Structures are given as structure tokens and as C-alpha cells.
Amino acid sequence: MTKKLLLPPLLLTVILLLLWEGSVHFWEIEEWILPAPSAIWETFLQHFPTLSADLMATTWIALLGFLFGILIGILFATILHLFPVLEKACYPLIVLSQNIPIIALAPLLVLWFGFGTLPKVLIVVLVCFFPITIATLDGFRQIDHTLIQYLRIAGASRWQIFLKAEWPAALPSFFSGCKLSATYSVMGAVISEWLGAEKGLGLMMQTAANSFRTDRVFVAIAIIVMLSLTLFFLIHLFEKAIIRWKPKKGA
Amino acid sequence: MKLSCNQLSFRYKTEKVIEGLTIHVNDGEFVSLIGPSGSGKSTLFYLIGGLYQPDEGEIYLDQQKINGKRGLVSYMPQTFSLFPWRTVKENISLGQEIEKRRNPQEIDQLLEKAGLADFANHFPYELSGGMQQRIAFLRALASKKNLLCLDEPFGSLDALTRTEMQRWLFSILTKEKRTVLFITHSVEEAILLSDRIYVLSSKPMRVKAEQTVPFSREERWEKRETSDFLQLRKQIEEMLYTKSR
């Protein structure tokens, strides 16, 4: 099943890479404009050992921000759901908060909190909490209403209804939100490092671009993509371990 | 007397759903409510379950007025309404959890008694419709309330499964003495299972007629093909379909 799903995108990737490689050689494109995949691979092998510190720094910020993003996402969703008045008041503001470009907000955070880890993690939290809050809130609404009616007749309290019906019903949506946030978290971490960092993939990317080391920029991109995919896959595994009650598709 | 509803009236928005409804159920009795679908029978259960307040009239359970009080009766909804993320055993334990008195042994015994012990750790999606319905019924039994309100439990099952389920329900209820209020729109089912039947009108819902089933619980199944049984069935069907004045 998964093998069949993986094959088409893998095949396409290989074809695209071959086309890229061929084009670079055919039109003799300069390496500082667009390096061939093979050249990028060579740079990758050469530099990867020295990149571990950058990788660790970015991963740390992404993970820390992601975890706090999840916590805040759940907290917001729960509070807004349990107090509909608050939801009416806050929902538009939360959506609005996402319309502020992170690139504009980031320098302000540095201004307020300095160049340390805090403003970087804050940026990641800001991009991560939103998909989780919105998806989880949506999940709360998707519950089969007869389940709530059953619990009410059985004498359940508001909190029991939340814990035993609404929260488990929202779990699949919550995980969808987490998957989105997982990929955003790495992006957020990289952007945060552009503002000033001592190490990190974002910093490495910027210095590489400034010195026309396009091959290294691509190495950074490749690592960022892999990091995002790894996080995404981890969430997927968590989801599979926790949500066992849904019939497998096609079964 | 276990349950009595006196002159209940209820309107939903501007529509009168129930008007001047008076019924009672004695301790240990199995009483069926039969009426056209959409006549407001489920609404009556919501009133008894405390989900809605009646506009007029009182509901008494064990001589206590229970208008608008929740958590006092066991309820089995028309849809299975099993919690998909809970195993069979966890679904049945739900009532105990809400009442904060966990007793896993009691659940095991109940599953054993019902012949469903092998399914304790299955999720609802792994079970057939009839099986899910049994679990929903056990969940109602396990909450230990004396009055069971069963809302057309076999409505969505095919004829064969339905007969099987009726027998199963019957056998369980002989082991577990409970008072039952049962909604159905099958006359035959009502006669087979109940001691007394209320025939109801629709919109607004009122009691049209009351009929005691003259056969003992044991002899009903053998008598289902006899002329006495068929005649009673015809008689009730006529009550059901004649227009009330």
C-alpha cells in the first residue's frame, strides 16, 4: 500500500533531477547560478560533517517552538471551545495575527527580546500554534451530536463531555494541524536565524548566498526539506500509534 | 410505581409535539410505546432523560419529581451511538466512569452473561450492526439505573437479525430484572416483548389506547403464530391507524 503510494512521487523526483542535471550540462550553466544535483551532492558529502552544529541549532529551535506551539494550540482551542463568547471575540483576532508577515514581526521580536533563543522560539511558536488551534477547533465541531446527547442523559458534566467525547473526536483534526505545523516549524526556525544567529541552517544559507556559494544554499535547502519530512513523519507515526479506532482505508 | 408522566406537554418552537400525555410504568414491567414514526416518541425520552423541560406536567421516578434532571435513567439511543475510540469494554464502562464508581469485574461479568466476552477489546467498527446494538444495550444495562429507556433499538436491523436480537434481549432481561420503557413501531415486536402497550397518536403525541398483553412472558414466543396473537396484533394495528377524533 505505502509502496504503491511512494513510487510515483519518487519516480517523478528522479526524472526531475535527471532533467536538471542534463540541462545544467547541456546549456553549460555557471555553477554560481545553478549547480547540478551531482555538484550539490558532492558539496553535501564534503560539508555535512561540519554542518552538524548548524543542524542541531536549527532542529533545537524548531522542536522547542513546535512543542510550545502544540501546547499553546491545544490551550487556545480548548479555552475558545469551552467559552463560546471568547471564541467569538478571539477567533477573528487569531486569524488576523496570521496576516502579519513573520518577516516584519521578527525584527521587532529581536528588538524586544534580544538575539538569544527566546525570540527565535517565539517566531516558531507564532507560526505553529495557528494551524493546531484552527484544526482542533474544527475537530470539536465535527463530533457526532448523538454522542453528546447520550452523555448528557447519562448525567455527564461539561468537563466529562469535553474529555470523553469532544477531545477524542477532535484528535484526528488535531494531528492534521500538527503535521502542517511540523513543516512550518522548520521554516520558522530558518527565518528566525536570518535575523542574527551564531549558527544554524538559516545563517549558513545566508552566508552561502552572500558569497555566491549556490551549491551550499542548495545543500541547506536539502537538509531543511529532510528535517521537515522527518518531523512530519514522526507526527504521522504518533498519530498511527494513538488513533487505532478508524478502519483502515480500503479494508 | 416506577415512572409516571402526568399530563406532559411540550412544544418545539411553535409546534406542539406532546400534549397532555399521561403514562406510567410499574416496577419490573416492560412497557412499549408504539406510534407512527416522527410522532415525538424520542422527544418523550429526552424529557424523561432531563435533556428538555416539559412545558406542562410532571415526571416522577420512584415518587421523586425529575423534571429536567439528568443522569437518572439508562438510555439506549436509536442510533448505536457507540464511542468509536473506545473498545467494547470501555464503551460499556462509560456509565460507571460518569458516576465515578469503577468496577471492571462487573463489566466482565455482564459481557460473560451476554456471551460477548470474546469481543471485549474490539473497536465498534470491527463489529456488525447487530453486535453494535448488543453493546449499546449492555452499556445501558451497566449503568445500573433501574429504568431502561430503549429508543427503537432494532429499527435499523434486517429482519433476521432483528428476531435474533429480540430473543437475545428477552433472555438477558430474564437474567437482569429491570423496568423497561421501549419505543418501537413494530406491533409484533411490542407484543412479543412487552407486558403492556401504549398506542400513541402523532403530532401532537397523546395516548390513543392502552393494551395489556394477555400472554405470559414465557408463552409469547410459542403463541406468535396462533390466531389469538394475530388477532391482538390486528386489533392494535387498527388502533394505530384509525384517526383519533
Short mmCIF file of C-alpha atoms in Angstrom, two decimals:
data_model
loop_
_atom_site.label_atom_id
_atom_site.label_comp_id
_atom_site.label_asym_id
_atom_site.label_seq_id
_atom_site.Cartn_x
_atom_site.Cartn_y
_atom_site.Cartn_z
CA MET A 1 0.00 0.00 0.00
CA THR A 2 2.57 2.60 1.11
CA LYS A 3 4.99 1.30 -1.51
CA LYS A 4 2.48 1.97 -4.23
CA LEU A 5 1.88 5.45 -2.85
CA LEU A 6 5.57 6.27 -2.67
CA LEU A 7 6.53 5.09 -6.13
CA PRO A 8 5.01 7.83 -8.36
CA PRO A 9 6.46 10.82 -6.44
CA LEU A 10 9.85 9.10 -6.17
CA LEU A 11 9.88 8.40 -9.88
CA LEU A 12 8.95 11.98 -10.68
CA THR A 13 11.70 13.28 -8.40
CA VAL A 14 14.27 11.13 -10.16
CA ILE A 15 13.09 12.32 -13.59
CA LEU A 16 13.19 15.97 -12.49
CA LEU A 17 16.69 15.55 -11.06
CA LEU A 18 17.88 13.95 -14.30
CA LEU A 19 16.36 16.78 -16.34
CA TRP A 20 18.05 19.31 -14.06
CA GLU A 21 21.41 17.54 -14.32
CA GLY A 22 21.07 17.30 -18.12
CA SER A 23 20.05 20.94 -18.56
CA VAL A 24 22.95 22.26 -16.48
CA HIS A 25 25.42 20.32 -18.65
CA PHE A 26 23.66 20.96 -21.94
CA TRP A 27 23.42 24.74 -21.56
CA GLU A 28 26.65 24.93 -19.60
CA ILE A 29 25.09 26.91 -16.78
CA GLU A 30 27.57 28.55 -14.39
CA GLU A 31 27.80 26.85 -11.03
CA TRP A 32 27.10 30.05 -9.05
CA ILE A 33 23.79 30.45 -10.90
CA LEU A 34 22.56 26.87 -10.76
CA PRO A 35 24.74 23.98 -9.70
CA ALA A 36 23.94 20.46 -10.97
CA PRO A 37 22.46 17.95 -8.49
CA SER A 38 25.68 15.95 -8.67
CA ALA A 39 27.72 19.02 -7.64
CA ILE A 40 25.32 19.69 -4.79
CA TRP A 41 25.68 16.10 -3.67
CA GLU A 42 29.46 16.43 -3.65
CA THR A 43 29.28 19.60 -1.56
CA PHE A 44 26.85 17.86 0.74
CA LEU A 45 29.24 14.96 1.33
CA GLN A 46 32.10 17.36 1.87
CA HIS A 47 30.40 19.73 4.26
CA PHE A 48 27.89 17.62 6.09
CA PRO A 49 30.23 16.73 8.99
CA THR A 50 30.90 20.42 9.62
CA LEU A 51 27.22 21.24 9.42
CA SER A 52 26.10 19.21 12.40
CA ALA A 53 26.31 22.20 14.75
CA ASP A 54 24.09 24.25 12.41
CA LEU A 55 21.68 21.37 12.01
CA MET A 56 21.46 20.89 15.77
CA ALA A 57 20.84 24.57 16.40
CA THR A 58 18.01 24.78 13.88
CA THR A 59 16.47 21.49 14.98
CA TRP A 60 16.52 22.62 18.58
CA ILE A 61 14.73 25.89 17.83
CA ALA A 62 12.22 24.18 15.55
CA LEU A 63 11.45 21.44 18.08
CA LEU A 64 11.21 23.79 21.06
CA GLY A 65 8.93 26.15 19.14
CA PHE A 66 6.88 23.28 17.78
CA LEU A 67 6.30 21.77 21.23
CA PHE A 68 5.26 25.09 22.74
CA GLY A 69 3.18 25.71 19.62
CA ILE A 70 1.33 22.45 20.24
CA LEU A 71 0.75 23.29 23.90
CA ILE A 72 -0.50 26.78 23.13
CA GLY A 73 -2.53 25.48 20.19
CA ILE A 74 -4.33 22.97 22.42
CA LEU A 75 -4.78 25.53 25.19
CA PHE A 76 -6.29 28.13 22.85
CA ALA A 77 -8.56 25.60 21.15
CA THR A 78 -9.80 24.24 24.49
CA ILE A 79 -10.46 27.62 26.06
CA LEU A 80 -12.15 29.02 22.97
CA HIS A 81 -14.29 25.92 22.64
CA LEU A 82 -15.37 25.79 26.27
CA PHE A 83 -16.20 29.51 26.29
CA PRO A 84 -18.04 30.33 23.05
CA VAL A 85 -18.14 34.03 23.94
CA LEU A 86 -14.35 34.06 23.93
CA GLU A 87 -14.32 32.21 20.64
CA LYS A 88 -16.49 34.88 19.02
CA ALA A 89 -14.22 37.61 20.36
CA CYS A 90 -10.84 35.96 19.73
CA TYR A 91 -11.26 33.99 16.53
CA PRO A 92 -11.00 37.00 14.17
CA LEU A 93 -8.01 38.30 16.10
CA ILE A 94 -6.24 34.96 15.84
CA VAL A 95 -6.82 34.88 12.08
CA LEU A 96 -5.61 38.47 11.89
CA SER A 97 -2.42 37.57 13.77
CA GLN A 98 -1.56 35.25 10.90
CA ASN A 99 -1.77 38.06 8.38
CA ILE A 100 1.18 39.87 9.92
CA PRO A 101 4.20 38.83 7.85
CA ILE A 102 6.67 36.99 10.05
CA ILE A 103 9.49 38.78 8.23
CA ALA A 104 8.10 42.08 9.54
CA LEU A 105 7.45 40.79 13.02
CA ALA A 106 10.78 39.06 13.51
CA PRO A 107 12.97 42.20 13.82
CA LEU A 108 10.54 43.56 16.42
CA LEU A 109 10.89 40.40 18.48
CA VAL A 110 14.66 40.75 18.33
CA LEU A 111 14.29 44.35 19.43
CA TRP A 112 12.20 43.30 22.43
CA PHE A 113 13.91 40.07 23.43
CA GLY A 114 17.47 40.34 22.12
CA PHE A 115 19.42 37.94 19.93
CA GLY A 116 19.09 34.86 22.13
CA THR A 117 16.99 31.75 21.69
CA LEU A 118 13.77 33.27 23.04
CA PRO A 119 12.76 35.47 20.07
CA LYS A 120 13.61 32.65 17.63
CA VAL A 121 11.49 30.15 19.50
CA LEU A 122 8.72 32.74 19.73
CA ILE A 123 8.68 33.07 15.94
CA VAL A 124 8.32 29.32 15.56
CA VAL A 125 5.56 29.25 18.19
CA LEU A 126 3.73 32.02 16.32
CA VAL A 127 3.69 30.06 13.06
CA CYS A 128 2.94 26.72 14.73
CA PHE A 129 0.07 27.38 17.11
CA PHE A 130 -2.32 28.65 14.47
CA PRO A 131 -2.89 25.53 12.33
CA ILE A 132 -3.24 23.47 15.50
CA THR A 133 -5.79 25.80 17.11
CA ILE A 134 -7.89 26.09 13.97
CA ALA A 135 -7.79 22.39 13.12
CA THR A 136 -8.59 21.33 16.69
CA LEU A 137 -11.47 23.81 16.98
CA ASP A 138 -12.82 22.40 13.73
CA GLY A 139 -12.45 18.89 15.13
CA PHE A 140 -14.50 19.78 18.21
CA ARG A 141 -17.35 20.77 15.93
CA GLN A 142 -17.23 17.56 13.93
CA ILE A 143 -18.42 15.38 16.77
CA ASP A 144 -21.47 13.19 16.28
CA HIS A 145 -24.08 15.07 18.27
CA THR A 146 -25.90 11.93 19.43
CA LEU A 147 -22.81 11.03 21.49
CA ILE A 148 -23.10 14.28 23.42
CA GLN A 149 -26.82 13.74 23.90
CA TYR A 150 -26.11 10.27 25.25
CA LEU A 151 -23.59 11.62 27.74
CA ARG A 152 -25.92 14.38 28.88
CA ILE A 153 -28.77 11.95 29.59
CA ALA A 154 -26.27 9.78 31.44
CA GLY A 155 -25.60 12.80 33.67
CA ALA A 156 -22.14 13.78 32.42
CA SER A 157 -20.72 17.17 33.41
CA ARG A 158 -19.47 19.70 30.85
CA TRP A 159 -15.90 18.70 31.55
CA GLN A 160 -16.69 14.98 31.18
CA ILE A 161 -18.35 15.66 27.85
CA PHE A 162 -15.23 17.50 26.76
CA LEU A 163 -12.81 14.80 27.89
CA LYS A 164 -14.78 11.74 26.86
CA ALA A 165 -16.38 12.93 23.63
CA GLU A 166 -15.17 16.20 22.19
CA TRP A 167 -11.46 15.80 22.70
CA PRO A 168 -11.15 12.26 21.26
CA ALA A 169 -13.39 13.29 18.35
CA ALA A 170 -11.04 16.19 17.61
CA LEU A 171 -7.85 14.12 17.77
CA PRO A 172 -7.64 13.33 14.02
CA SER A 173 -8.05 17.04 13.19
CA PHE A 174 -5.51 17.92 15.86
CA PHE A 175 -2.98 15.64 14.17
CA SER A 176 -3.67 17.20 10.77
CA GLY A 177 -2.88 20.58 12.32
CA CYS A 178 0.28 19.15 13.89
CA LYS A 179 1.50 17.85 10.54
CA LEU A 180 1.12 21.28 8.97
CA SER A 181 2.84 22.92 11.93
CA ALA A 182 5.68 20.41 11.89
CA THR A 183 6.73 21.57 8.42
CA TYR A 184 6.13 25.23 9.26
CA SER A 185 8.28 24.91 12.37
CA VAL A 186 11.47 24.27 10.39
CA MET A 187 10.68 27.13 8.05
CA GLY A 188 10.02 29.41 11.02
CA ALA A 189 13.31 28.40 12.63
CA VAL A 190 15.26 29.16 9.45
CA ILE A 191 13.64 32.56 9.05
CA SER A 192 14.36 33.38 12.69
CA GLU A 193 18.02 32.68 12.12
CA TRP A 194 18.25 35.22 9.30
CA LEU A 195 17.85 37.91 11.90
CA GLY A 196 21.06 37.19 13.61
CA ALA A 197 22.40 33.93 14.87
CA GLU A 198 25.75 32.39 15.67
CA LYS A 199 24.92 29.13 13.99
CA GLY A 200 22.05 27.43 12.25
CA LEU A 201 20.93 26.45 8.77
CA GLY A 202 19.37 29.87 8.20
CA LEU A 203 22.64 31.61 8.94
CA MET A 204 24.59 29.15 6.82
CA MET A 205 22.20 29.69 3.94
CA GLN A 206 22.55 33.44 4.15
CA THR A 207 26.36 33.47 4.28
CA ALA A 208 26.45 30.98 1.38
CA ALA A 209 24.13 33.14 -0.72
CA ASN A 210 26.15 36.28 0.08
CA SER A 211 29.34 34.61 -1.14
CA PHE A 212 27.69 33.12 -4.25
CA ARG A 213 28.14 29.57 -2.97
CA THR A 214 24.89 28.49 -4.58
CA ASP A 215 25.78 24.82 -4.13
CA ARG A 216 25.83 25.35 -0.37
CA VAL A 217 22.50 27.13 -0.47
CA PHE A 218 21.05 24.06 -2.11
CA VAL A 219 22.66 21.81 0.48
CA ALA A 220 20.95 23.86 3.17
CA ILE A 221 17.64 23.61 1.32
CA ALA A 222 18.01 19.84 1.04
CA ILE A 223 18.73 19.49 4.75
CA ILE A 224 15.76 21.72 5.64
CA VAL A 225 13.47 19.62 3.46
CA MET A 226 14.70 16.41 5.08
CA LEU A 227 14.29 17.87 8.54
CA SER A 228 10.70 18.89 7.77
CA LEU A 229 9.92 15.48 6.33
CA THR A 230 11.36 13.76 9.38
CA LEU A 231 9.19 15.83 11.72
CA PHE A 232 6.15 15.23 9.55
CA PHE A 233 6.80 11.51 9.55
CA LEU A 234 7.28 11.44 13.33
CA ILE A 235 3.86 13.03 13.82
CA HIS A 236 2.42 10.54 11.38
CA LEU A 237 3.84 7.69 13.49
CA PHE A 238 2.41 9.22 16.68
CA GLU A 239 -0.95 9.54 15.02
CA LYS A 240 -0.92 5.91 13.94
CA ALA A 241 0.01 4.76 17.41
CA ILE A 242 -2.72 6.79 19.09
CA ILE A 243 -5.63 6.63 16.66
CA ARG A 244 -6.34 2.95 16.29
CA TRP A 245 -10.11 3.13 16.08
CA LYS A 246 -10.50 4.14 12.47
CA PRO A 247 -10.96 1.37 9.94
CA LYS A 248 -8.03 1.22 7.57
CA LYS A 249 -8.89 2.70 4.23
CA GLY A 250 -9.92 0.14 1.66
CA ALA A 251 -10.41 -2.54 4.34
CA MET B 1 -44.97 2.68 40.51
CA LYS B 2 -41.56 3.21 38.90
CA LEU B 3 -42.21 6.01 36.44
CA SER B 4 -45.20 8.20 35.87
CA CYS B 5 -45.70 11.06 33.47
CA ASN B 6 -48.66 13.28 34.29
CA GLN B 7 -50.25 15.48 31.65
CA LEU B 8 -46.97 16.18 29.89
CA SER B 9 -46.94 18.87 27.21
CA PHE B 10 -44.01 20.00 25.17
CA ARG B 11 -43.68 22.25 22.19
CA TYR B 12 -40.73 22.60 19.90
CA LYS B 13 -40.60 26.17 18.62
CA THR B 14 -44.27 26.69 17.70
CA GLU B 15 -45.16 23.06 17.04
CA LYS B 16 -46.95 21.04 19.69
CA VAL B 17 -45.03 17.77 19.91
CA ILE B 18 -46.56 16.28 23.04
CA GLU B 19 -49.88 17.23 24.58
CA GLY B 20 -51.47 16.01 27.79
CA LEU B 21 -49.58 12.73 27.78
CA THR B 22 -50.09 10.52 30.81
CA ILE B 23 -48.36 7.16 31.10
CA HIS B 24 -46.96 5.05 33.90
CA VAL B 25 -44.63 2.09 34.22
CA ASN B 26 -44.75 -0.30 37.20
CA ASP B 27 -41.67 -1.70 38.86
CA GLY B 28 -40.26 -4.61 36.83
CA GLU B 29 -42.69 -4.04 33.98
CA PHE B 30 -41.83 -3.97 30.26
CA VAL B 31 -43.92 -1.26 28.58
CA SER B 32 -43.90 -0.44 24.88
CA LEU B 33 -44.77 2.85 23.24
CA ILE B 34 -45.99 2.34 19.72
CA GLY B 35 -46.83 5.08 17.29
CA PRO B 36 -46.13 6.44 13.83
CA SER B 37 -42.53 7.44 13.19
CA GLY B 38 -41.87 11.11 13.78
CA SER B 39 -44.60 11.25 16.39
CA GLY B 40 -42.34 12.61 19.11
CA LYS B 41 -41.51 9.40 20.95
CA SER B 42 -37.82 10.23 21.07
CA THR B 43 -38.72 13.67 22.40
CA LEU B 44 -40.54 11.98 25.27
CA PHE B 45 -37.29 10.17 26.13
CA TYR B 46 -35.41 13.46 26.07
CA LEU B 47 -37.95 14.79 28.57
CA ILE B 48 -37.60 11.73 30.82
CA GLY B 49 -33.81 11.92 30.42
CA GLY B 50 -33.85 15.55 31.55
CA LEU B 51 -32.47 16.94 28.29
CA TYR B 52 -35.53 19.17 27.90
CA GLN B 53 -38.00 20.60 30.40
CA PRO B 54 -41.67 19.86 29.74
CA ASP B 55 -43.84 22.96 29.25
CA GLU B 56 -46.53 21.43 31.43
CA GLY B 57 -46.90 18.35 33.58
CA GLU B 58 -44.62 16.36 35.87
CA ILE B 59 -42.39 13.35 35.57
CA TYR B 60 -41.92 11.17 38.64
CA LEU B 61 -39.32 8.45 39.08
CA ASP B 62 -39.65 6.48 42.33
CA GLN B 63 -42.03 9.18 43.63
CA GLN B 64 -39.41 11.89 43.03
CA LYS B 65 -40.09 14.70 40.61
CA ILE B 66 -37.38 14.56 37.96
CA ASN B 67 -38.35 17.31 35.50
CA GLY B 68 -35.13 18.46 33.83
CA LYS B 69 -32.90 16.20 35.98
CA ARG B 70 -30.22 14.29 34.09
CA GLY B 71 -28.36 11.11 35.00
CA LEU B 72 -31.25 9.17 36.50
CA VAL B 73 -32.28 6.74 33.75
CA SER B 74 -30.41 4.37 31.44
CA TYR B 75 -30.86 5.30 27.83
CA MET B 76 -30.23 3.47 24.59
CA PRO B 77 -30.46 5.75 21.57
CA GLN B 78 -31.94 4.90 18.20
CA THR B 79 -28.57 5.17 16.52
CA PHE B 80 -26.00 2.88 18.12
CA SER B 81 -24.04 5.90 19.34
CA LEU B 82 -21.09 3.83 20.46
CA PHE B 83 -17.94 5.83 21.03
CA PRO B 84 -15.71 4.84 18.10
CA TRP B 85 -12.47 5.43 20.01
CA ARG B 86 -13.46 3.15 22.87
CA THR B 87 -13.25 -0.62 22.85
CA VAL B 88 -16.37 -2.66 23.61
CA LYS B 89 -15.39 -2.90 27.26
CA GLU B 90 -14.57 0.80 27.51
CA ASN B 91 -17.89 1.68 25.91
CA ILE B 92 -19.78 -0.40 28.42
CA SER B 93 -17.80 1.12 31.30
CA LEU B 94 -18.83 4.62 30.27
CA GLY B 95 -21.77 4.81 32.69
CA GLN B 96 -19.57 3.76 35.60
CA GLU B 97 -16.96 6.35 34.65
CA ILE B 98 -19.51 9.14 34.64
CA GLU B 99 -20.80 8.06 38.04
CA LYS B 100 -17.18 7.72 39.23
CA ARG B 101 -17.60 4.17 40.52
CA ARG B 102 -15.33 1.91 38.52
CA ASN B 103 -15.93 -1.80 38.77
CA PRO B 104 -14.27 -3.70 35.91
CA GLN B 105 -15.35 -7.07 37.30
CA GLU B 106 -18.99 -6.13 36.97
CA ILE B 107 -18.41 -5.29 33.28
CA ASP B 108 -16.62 -8.59 32.70
CA GLN B 109 -19.49 -10.48 34.29
CA LEU B 110 -22.00 -8.63 32.15
CA LEU B 111 -20.05 -9.42 28.97
CA GLU B 112 -19.83 -13.04 30.06
CA LYS B 113 -23.55 -13.22 30.75
CA ALA B 114 -24.31 -11.76 27.33
CA GLY B 115 -21.92 -14.14 25.61
CA LEU B 116 -19.77 -11.31 24.31
CA ALA B 117 -16.62 -11.77 26.39
CA ASP B 118 -14.55 -12.51 23.26
CA PHE B 119 -15.30 -9.07 21.88
CA ALA B 120 -14.24 -7.07 24.95
CA ASN B 121 -11.24 -5.50 23.26
CA HIS B 122 -12.71 -4.90 19.82
CA PHE B 123 -13.44 -1.45 18.48
CA PRO B 124 -17.01 -0.74 17.30
CA TYR B 125 -16.01 -0.52 13.63
CA GLU B 126 -14.94 -4.15 13.78
CA LEU B 127 -18.46 -5.29 14.72
CA SER B 128 -21.63 -5.93 12.75
CA GLY B 129 -24.75 -3.81 13.23
CA GLY B 130 -26.45 -6.40 15.44
CA MET B 131 -23.33 -6.74 17.55
CA GLN B 132 -23.00 -2.96 17.98
CA GLN B 133 -26.62 -2.88 19.09
CA ARG B 134 -25.96 -5.53 21.74
CA ILE B 135 -23.06 -3.48 23.06
CA ALA B 136 -25.22 -0.36 23.15
CA PHE B 137 -27.77 -2.31 25.16
CA LEU B 138 -25.17 -3.67 27.58
CA ARG B 139 -23.88 -0.13 28.04
CA ALA B 140 -27.38 0.90 29.11
CA LEU B 141 -27.65 -2.12 31.44
CA ALA B 142 -24.24 -1.48 33.00
CA SER B 143 -25.13 1.99 34.20
CA LYS B 144 -27.24 0.28 36.88
CA LYS B 145 -30.16 2.68 36.69
CA ASN B 146 -33.36 0.81 37.31
CA LEU B 147 -35.35 2.28 34.43
CA LEU B 148 -34.15 1.41 30.93
CA CYS B 149 -35.36 3.65 28.12
CA LEU B 150 -34.81 1.90 24.79
CA ASP B 151 -35.47 4.03 21.75
CA GLU B 152 -36.39 1.78 18.83
CA PRO B 153 -33.26 -0.29 19.31
CA PHE B 154 -33.84 -2.72 16.44
CA GLY B 155 -35.18 -0.27 13.88
CA SER B 156 -32.13 -0.31 11.66
CA LEU B 157 -31.56 -4.08 11.65
CA ASP B 158 -32.59 -6.57 8.98
CA ALA B 159 -35.49 -8.90 9.77
CA LEU B 160 -33.37 -11.92 10.61
CA THR B 161 -31.00 -10.08 12.94
CA ARG B 162 -34.00 -8.38 14.46
CA THR B 163 -35.66 -11.63 15.51
CA GLU B 164 -32.36 -12.86 16.88
CA MET B 165 -31.92 -9.62 18.83
CA GLN B 166 -35.43 -9.75 20.26
CA ARG B 167 -34.77 -13.21 21.68
CA TRP B 168 -31.40 -12.13 23.00
CA LEU B 169 -32.85 -9.05 24.70
CA PHE B 170 -35.59 -11.18 26.17
CA SER B 171 -33.13 -13.72 27.59
CA ILE B 172 -30.91 -11.00 29.08
CA LEU B 173 -33.88 -9.34 30.74
CA THR B 174 -34.94 -12.56 32.40
CA LYS B 175 -31.47 -12.71 34.00
CA GLU B 176 -31.27 -8.98 34.81
CA LYS B 177 -34.54 -7.76 36.28
CA ARG B 178 -35.16 -4.26 35.03
CA THR B 179 -38.02 -1.91 34.33
CA VAL B 180 -38.17 -1.10 30.64
CA LEU B 181 -39.79 1.61 28.55
CA PHE B 182 -39.46 0.60 24.92
CA ILE B 183 -40.15 2.55 21.75
CA THR B 184 -40.96 0.62 18.61
CA HIS B 185 -43.11 0.87 15.54
CA SER B 186 -43.42 -2.86 15.04
CA VAL B 187 -46.65 -4.19 16.56
CA GLU B 188 -45.38 -7.75 16.60
CA GLU B 189 -42.22 -6.72 18.44
CA ALA B 190 -44.28 -4.84 21.00
CA ILE B 191 -46.49 -7.87 21.72
CA LEU B 192 -43.54 -10.27 21.90
CA LEU B 193 -41.56 -8.20 24.35
CA SER B 194 -43.94 -6.22 26.50
CA ASP B 195 -46.39 -6.65 29.32
CA ARG B 196 -48.35 -3.55 28.37
CA ILE B 197 -48.55 -1.35 25.28
CA TYR B 198 -49.43 2.31 24.82
CA VAL B 199 -50.68 3.19 21.35
CA LEU B 200 -49.82 6.80 20.59
CA SER B 201 -51.06 9.37 18.12
CA SER B 202 -48.79 11.70 16.25
CA LYS B 203 -48.38 15.49 16.30
CA PRO B 204 -49.24 16.20 18.98
CA MET B 205 -48.47 12.90 20.69
CA ARG B 206 -51.19 11.61 23.01
CA VAL B 207 -52.19 8.21 24.37
CA LYS B 208 -54.77 6.75 21.99
CA ALA B 209 -55.21 3.41 23.70
CA GLU B 210 -53.67 1.16 26.32
CA GLN B 211 -53.45 -2.59 25.86
CA THR B 212 -52.30 -5.25 28.30
CA VAL B 213 -50.66 -8.23 26.63
CA PRO B 214 -52.64 -11.27 27.79
CA PHE B 215 -49.86 -13.81 27.31
CA SER B 216 -47.23 -14.57 29.91
CA ARG B 217 -43.61 -13.75 29.07
CA GLU B 218 -42.79 -17.41 28.52
CA GLU B 219 -45.67 -18.28 26.20
CA ARG B 220 -45.47 -15.31 23.82
CA TRP B 221 -42.86 -16.83 21.53
CA GLU B 222 -44.82 -20.05 21.04
CA LYS B 223 -48.03 -18.14 20.51
CA ARG B 224 -46.76 -15.85 17.80
CA GLU B 225 -48.44 -17.86 15.02
CA THR B 226 -51.74 -18.52 16.86
CA SER B 227 -54.99 -16.76 16.00
CA ASP B 228 -55.13 -15.11 19.46
CA PHE B 229 -51.80 -13.46 18.80
CA LEU B 230 -52.66 -12.43 15.27
CA GLN B 231 -55.98 -11.03 16.37
CA LEU B 232 -54.35 -8.93 19.08
CA ARG B 233 -51.89 -7.73 16.50
CA LYS B 234 -54.67 -6.75 14.13
CA GLN B 235 -56.55 -5.02 16.93
CA ILE B 236 -53.54 -2.90 17.85
CA GLU B 237 -52.83 -2.09 14.21
CA GLU B 238 -56.36 -0.83 13.86
CA MET B 239 -55.97 1.37 16.94
CA LEU B 240 -52.77 2.68 15.45
CA TYR B 241 -54.17 3.60 12.07
CA THR B 242 -57.64 4.90 12.94
CA LYS B 243 -57.73 8.67 13.05
CA SER B 244 -58.25 9.96 16.55
CA ARG B 245 -61.19 12.25 16.77
#
